[in-house]
mmCIF file of C-alpha atoms in Angstrom:
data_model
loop_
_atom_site.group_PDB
_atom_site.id
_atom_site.type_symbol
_atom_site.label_atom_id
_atom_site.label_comp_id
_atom_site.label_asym_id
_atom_site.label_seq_id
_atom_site.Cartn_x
_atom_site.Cartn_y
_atom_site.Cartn_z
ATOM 1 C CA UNK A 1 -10.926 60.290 -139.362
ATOM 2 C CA UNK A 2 -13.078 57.556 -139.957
ATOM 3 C CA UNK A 3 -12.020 53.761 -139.786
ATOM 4 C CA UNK A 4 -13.896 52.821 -142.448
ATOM 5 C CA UNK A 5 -10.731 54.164 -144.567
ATOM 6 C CA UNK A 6 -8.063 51.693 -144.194
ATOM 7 C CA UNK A 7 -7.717 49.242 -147.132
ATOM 8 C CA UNK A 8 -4.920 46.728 -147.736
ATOM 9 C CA UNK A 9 -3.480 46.452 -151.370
ATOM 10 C CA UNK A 10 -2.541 43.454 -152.318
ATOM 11 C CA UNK A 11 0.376 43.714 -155.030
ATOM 12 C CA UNK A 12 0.727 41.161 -158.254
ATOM 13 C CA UNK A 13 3.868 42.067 -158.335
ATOM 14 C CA UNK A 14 5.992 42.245 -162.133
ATOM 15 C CA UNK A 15 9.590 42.688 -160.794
ATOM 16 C CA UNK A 16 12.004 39.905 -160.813
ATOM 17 C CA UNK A 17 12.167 40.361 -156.718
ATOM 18 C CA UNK A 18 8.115 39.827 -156.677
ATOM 19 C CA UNK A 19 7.904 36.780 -158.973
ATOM 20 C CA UNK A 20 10.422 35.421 -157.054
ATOM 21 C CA UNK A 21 8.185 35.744 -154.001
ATOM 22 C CA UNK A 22 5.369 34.796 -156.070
ATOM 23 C CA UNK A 23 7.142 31.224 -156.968
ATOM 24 C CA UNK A 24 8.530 30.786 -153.447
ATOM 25 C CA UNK A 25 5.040 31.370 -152.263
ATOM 26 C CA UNK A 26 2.521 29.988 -154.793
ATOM 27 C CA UNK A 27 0.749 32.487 -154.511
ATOM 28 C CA UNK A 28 -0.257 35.364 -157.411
ATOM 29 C CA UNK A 29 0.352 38.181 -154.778
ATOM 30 C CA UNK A 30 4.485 39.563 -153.808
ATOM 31 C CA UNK A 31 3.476 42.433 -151.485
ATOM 32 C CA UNK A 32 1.006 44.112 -149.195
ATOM 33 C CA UNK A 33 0.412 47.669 -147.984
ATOM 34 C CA UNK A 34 -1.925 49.547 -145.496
ATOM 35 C CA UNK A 35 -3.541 52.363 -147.716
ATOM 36 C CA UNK A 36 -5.099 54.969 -145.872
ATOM 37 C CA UNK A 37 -8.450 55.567 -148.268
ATOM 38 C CA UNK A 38 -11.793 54.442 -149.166
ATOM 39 C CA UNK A 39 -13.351 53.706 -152.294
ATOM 40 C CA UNK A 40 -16.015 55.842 -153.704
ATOM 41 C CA UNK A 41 -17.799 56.146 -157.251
ATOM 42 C CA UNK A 42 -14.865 53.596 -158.978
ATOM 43 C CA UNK A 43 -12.088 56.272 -157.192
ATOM 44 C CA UNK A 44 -10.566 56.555 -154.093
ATOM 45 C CA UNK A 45 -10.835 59.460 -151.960
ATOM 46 C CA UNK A 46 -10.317 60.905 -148.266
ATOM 47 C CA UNK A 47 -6.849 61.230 -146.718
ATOM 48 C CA UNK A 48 -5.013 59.128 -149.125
ATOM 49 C CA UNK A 49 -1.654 57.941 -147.966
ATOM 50 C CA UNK A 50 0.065 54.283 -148.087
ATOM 51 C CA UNK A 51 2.844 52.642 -145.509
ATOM 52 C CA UNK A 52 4.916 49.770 -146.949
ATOM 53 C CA UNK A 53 8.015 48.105 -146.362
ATOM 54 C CA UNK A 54 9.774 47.533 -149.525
ATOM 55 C CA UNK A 55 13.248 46.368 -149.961
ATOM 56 C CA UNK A 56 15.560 49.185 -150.767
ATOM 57 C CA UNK A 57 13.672 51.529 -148.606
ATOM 58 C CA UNK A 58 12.826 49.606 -145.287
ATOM 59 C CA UNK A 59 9.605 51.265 -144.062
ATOM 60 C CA UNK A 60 8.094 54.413 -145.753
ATOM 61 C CA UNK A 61 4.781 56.217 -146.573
ATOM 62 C CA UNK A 62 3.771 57.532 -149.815
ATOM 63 C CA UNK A 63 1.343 59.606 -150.831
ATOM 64 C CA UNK A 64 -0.734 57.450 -153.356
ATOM 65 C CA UNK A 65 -0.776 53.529 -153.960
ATOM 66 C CA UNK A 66 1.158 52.137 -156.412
ATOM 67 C CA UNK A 67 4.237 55.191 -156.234
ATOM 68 C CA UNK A 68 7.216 52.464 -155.017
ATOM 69 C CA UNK A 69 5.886 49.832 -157.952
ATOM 70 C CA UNK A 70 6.228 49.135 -161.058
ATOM 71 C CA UNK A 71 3.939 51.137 -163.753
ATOM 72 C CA UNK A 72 0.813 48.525 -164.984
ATOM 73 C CA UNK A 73 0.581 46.160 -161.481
ATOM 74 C CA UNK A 74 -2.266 45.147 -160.642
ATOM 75 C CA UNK A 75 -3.189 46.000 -156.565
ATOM 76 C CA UNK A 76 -6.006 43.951 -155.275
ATOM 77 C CA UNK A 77 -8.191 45.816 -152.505
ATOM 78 C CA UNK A 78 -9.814 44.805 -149.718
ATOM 79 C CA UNK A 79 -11.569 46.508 -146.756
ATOM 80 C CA UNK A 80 -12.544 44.690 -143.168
ATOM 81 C CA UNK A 81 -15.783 43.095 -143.229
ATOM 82 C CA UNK A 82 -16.596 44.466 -139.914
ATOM 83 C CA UNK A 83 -14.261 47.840 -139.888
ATOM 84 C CA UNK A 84 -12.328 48.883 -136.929
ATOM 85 C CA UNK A 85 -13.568 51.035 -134.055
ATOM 86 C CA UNK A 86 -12.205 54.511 -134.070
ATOM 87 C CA UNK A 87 -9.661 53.504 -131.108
ATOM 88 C CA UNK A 88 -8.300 50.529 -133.210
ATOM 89 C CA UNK A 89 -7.792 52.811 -136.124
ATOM 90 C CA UNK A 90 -6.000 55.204 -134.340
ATOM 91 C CA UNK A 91 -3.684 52.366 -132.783
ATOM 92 C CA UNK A 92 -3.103 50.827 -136.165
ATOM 93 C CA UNK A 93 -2.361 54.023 -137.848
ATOM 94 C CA UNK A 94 0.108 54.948 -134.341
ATOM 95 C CA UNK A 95 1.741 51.438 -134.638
ATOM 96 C CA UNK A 96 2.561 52.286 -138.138
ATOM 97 C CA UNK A 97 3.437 55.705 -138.014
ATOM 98 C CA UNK A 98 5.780 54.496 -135.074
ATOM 99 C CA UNK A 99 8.096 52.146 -137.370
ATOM 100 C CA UNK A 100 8.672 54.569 -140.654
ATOM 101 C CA UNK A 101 12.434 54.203 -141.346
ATOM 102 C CA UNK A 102 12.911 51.228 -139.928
ATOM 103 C CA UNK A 103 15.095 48.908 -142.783
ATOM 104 C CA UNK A 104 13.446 46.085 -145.114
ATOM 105 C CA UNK A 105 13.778 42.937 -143.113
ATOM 106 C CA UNK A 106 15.938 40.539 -145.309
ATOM 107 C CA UNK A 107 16.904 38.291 -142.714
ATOM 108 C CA UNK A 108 13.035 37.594 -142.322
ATOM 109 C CA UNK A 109 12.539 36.806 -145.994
ATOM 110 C CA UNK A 110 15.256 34.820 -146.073
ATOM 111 C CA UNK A 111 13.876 33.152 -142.969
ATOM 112 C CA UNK A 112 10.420 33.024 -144.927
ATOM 113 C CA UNK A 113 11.489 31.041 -147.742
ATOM 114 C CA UNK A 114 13.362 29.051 -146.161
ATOM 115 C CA UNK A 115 11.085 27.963 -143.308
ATOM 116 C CA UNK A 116 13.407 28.933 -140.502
ATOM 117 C CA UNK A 117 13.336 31.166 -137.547
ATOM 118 C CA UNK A 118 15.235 33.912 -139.225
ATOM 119 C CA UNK A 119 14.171 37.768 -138.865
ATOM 120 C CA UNK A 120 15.359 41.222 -137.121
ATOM 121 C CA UNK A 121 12.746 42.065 -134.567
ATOM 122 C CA UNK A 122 13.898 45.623 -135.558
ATOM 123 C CA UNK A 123 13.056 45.141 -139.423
ATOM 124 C CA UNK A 124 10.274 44.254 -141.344
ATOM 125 C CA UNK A 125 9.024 43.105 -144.435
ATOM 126 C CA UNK A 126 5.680 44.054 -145.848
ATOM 127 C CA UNK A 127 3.166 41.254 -144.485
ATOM 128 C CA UNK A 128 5.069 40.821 -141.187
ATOM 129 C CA UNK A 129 4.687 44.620 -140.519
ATOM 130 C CA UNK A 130 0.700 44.510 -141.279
ATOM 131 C CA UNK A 131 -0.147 41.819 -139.537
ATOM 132 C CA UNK A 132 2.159 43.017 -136.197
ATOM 133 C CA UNK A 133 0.625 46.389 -136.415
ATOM 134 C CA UNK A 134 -3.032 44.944 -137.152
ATOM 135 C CA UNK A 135 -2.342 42.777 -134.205
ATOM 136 C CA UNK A 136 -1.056 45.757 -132.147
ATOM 137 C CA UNK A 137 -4.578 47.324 -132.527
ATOM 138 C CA UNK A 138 -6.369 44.289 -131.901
ATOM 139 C CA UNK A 139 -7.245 42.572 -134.592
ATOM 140 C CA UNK A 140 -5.426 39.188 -136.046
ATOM 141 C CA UNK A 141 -5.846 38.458 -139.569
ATOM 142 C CA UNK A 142 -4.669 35.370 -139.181
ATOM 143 C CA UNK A 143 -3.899 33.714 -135.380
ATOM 144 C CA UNK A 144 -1.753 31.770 -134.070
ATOM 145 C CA UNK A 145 0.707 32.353 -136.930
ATOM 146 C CA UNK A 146 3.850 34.621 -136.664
ATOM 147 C CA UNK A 147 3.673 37.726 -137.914
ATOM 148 C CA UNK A 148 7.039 36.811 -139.084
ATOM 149 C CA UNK A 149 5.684 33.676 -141.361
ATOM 150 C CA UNK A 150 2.624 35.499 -142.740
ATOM 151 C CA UNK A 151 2.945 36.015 -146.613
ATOM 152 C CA UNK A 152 0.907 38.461 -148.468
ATOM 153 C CA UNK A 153 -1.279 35.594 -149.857
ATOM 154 C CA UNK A 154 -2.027 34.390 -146.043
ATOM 155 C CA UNK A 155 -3.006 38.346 -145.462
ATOM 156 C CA UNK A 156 -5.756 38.467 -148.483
ATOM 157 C CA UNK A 157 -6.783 34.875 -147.430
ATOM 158 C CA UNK A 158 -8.074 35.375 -144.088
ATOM 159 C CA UNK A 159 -11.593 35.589 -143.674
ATOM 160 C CA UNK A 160 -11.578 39.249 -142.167
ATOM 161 C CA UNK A 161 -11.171 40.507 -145.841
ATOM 162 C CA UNK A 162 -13.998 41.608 -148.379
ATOM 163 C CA UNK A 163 -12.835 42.324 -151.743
ATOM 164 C CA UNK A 164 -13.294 46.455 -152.576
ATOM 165 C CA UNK A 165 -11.783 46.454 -156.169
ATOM 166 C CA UNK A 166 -8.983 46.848 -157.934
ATOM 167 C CA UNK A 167 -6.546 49.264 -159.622
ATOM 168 C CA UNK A 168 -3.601 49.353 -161.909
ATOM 169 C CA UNK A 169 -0.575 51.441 -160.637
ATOM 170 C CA UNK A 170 0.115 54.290 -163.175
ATOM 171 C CA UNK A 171 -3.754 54.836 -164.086
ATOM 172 C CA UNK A 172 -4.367 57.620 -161.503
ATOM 173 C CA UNK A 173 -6.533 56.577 -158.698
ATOM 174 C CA UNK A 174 -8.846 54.613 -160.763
ATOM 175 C CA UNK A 175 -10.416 51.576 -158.914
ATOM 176 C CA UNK A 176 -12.274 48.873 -161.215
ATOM 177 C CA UNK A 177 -15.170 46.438 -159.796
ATOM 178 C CA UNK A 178 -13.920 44.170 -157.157
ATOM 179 C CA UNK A 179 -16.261 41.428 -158.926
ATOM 180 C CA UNK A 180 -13.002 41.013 -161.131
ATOM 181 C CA UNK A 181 -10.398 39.910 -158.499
#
C-alpha cells in the first residue's frame, strides 16, 4: 500500500454535540478522522476505510467516510504536503489499528473545554488520537502541544496540510474541488 493514501477529514459537524464543539472552539470544524484513500478523477478510490473516535462508540473503523455522521456534512480533505515514507505509513496505520475499541475520551473533552489537565490516557477523542498516532509514526502536526489539547481546527491548521477537496456525507464518494474549502 502506498502512503500517498492517507487523508484526514475534517468534519463541519451539524449535530448539537459538534456545534457545541464548534462554539467552544471557534472554529467551523467538530471532528477529525484518518481516511485510508486517495483522491482521483473528483472520487476517491484504493483501500477505502476510515478510523475515528466518536462519542458513543469510542474508537472504530468504517468502511467509507462520512458512515458515523450526519447525512449532508460537509468533510474537508487534506493530504500531507510531503507524504509519509512507506515505514511511517505502516506505523500510523499499526498505531491505529492498535487502539480500535478503546472508549470516547470524555474526561479529555471535558478537560479540552475547560482548559484543564483532564483526560484517560486509555481513551481518546478524535484529534487527540490523530495527532498521538501521527506522532507515533513520526510526524507532529503540530509540536510542542499535547495531543490531549489539539482540536480538530489546530489539526487542519498546521502547515503539514494541503487541501485535496471536499465531500458531502450521503453523496457517495463524490469529492468536489478543494479550491472551495
Amino acid at each position: 500500500m502506498s502512503a500517498e493514501y492517507g487523508l484526514m477529514g475534517a468534519y463541519r459537524g451539524k449535530s448539537r454535540m459538534s456545534r457545541t464543539i464548534k462554539f467552544a472552539t471557534c472554529s467551523k470544524y467538530s471532528h477529525v478522522s484518518h481516511i485510508e484513500a486517495k483522491v482521483l478523477d473528483g472520487r476517491m478510490v484504493g483501500p477505502l476505510w476510515e478510523i475515528e473516535s466518536v462519542g458513543g462508540m469510542g474508537v472504530c473503523k468504517v468502511q467509507y467516510p462520512g458512515y458515523n455522521h450526519t447525512p449532508g456534512t460537509r468533510v474537508d480533505l487534506f493530504r500531507l504536503k510531503q507524504p509519509l515514507t512507506d515505514e511511517q505509513h505502516e506505523k500510523l496505520v499499526k498505531g491505529l489499528h492498535a487502539e480500535l475499541g478503546k472508549k470516547y475520551d470524555w474526561w479529555g473533552i471535558i478537560g479540552f473545554l475547560l482548559r484543564a489537565k483532564i483526560n484517560d490516557p486509555a481513551e481518546w477523542f478524535c484529534s487527540e488520537l490523530l495527532h498521538a498516532k501521527y506522532g507515533y509514526a513520526g510526524l507532529w502536526i503540530q509540536e510542542r502541544i499535547a495531543s490531549s489539547k489539539v482540536s480538530p481546527e489546530r489539526m487542519v491548521n498546521s502547515p503539514l496540510w494541503d487541501p485535496a477537496g471536499y465531500m458531502i456525507v450521503g453523496e457517495g464518494m463524490r469529492v468536489y474541488a478543494s479550491d472551495q474549502i
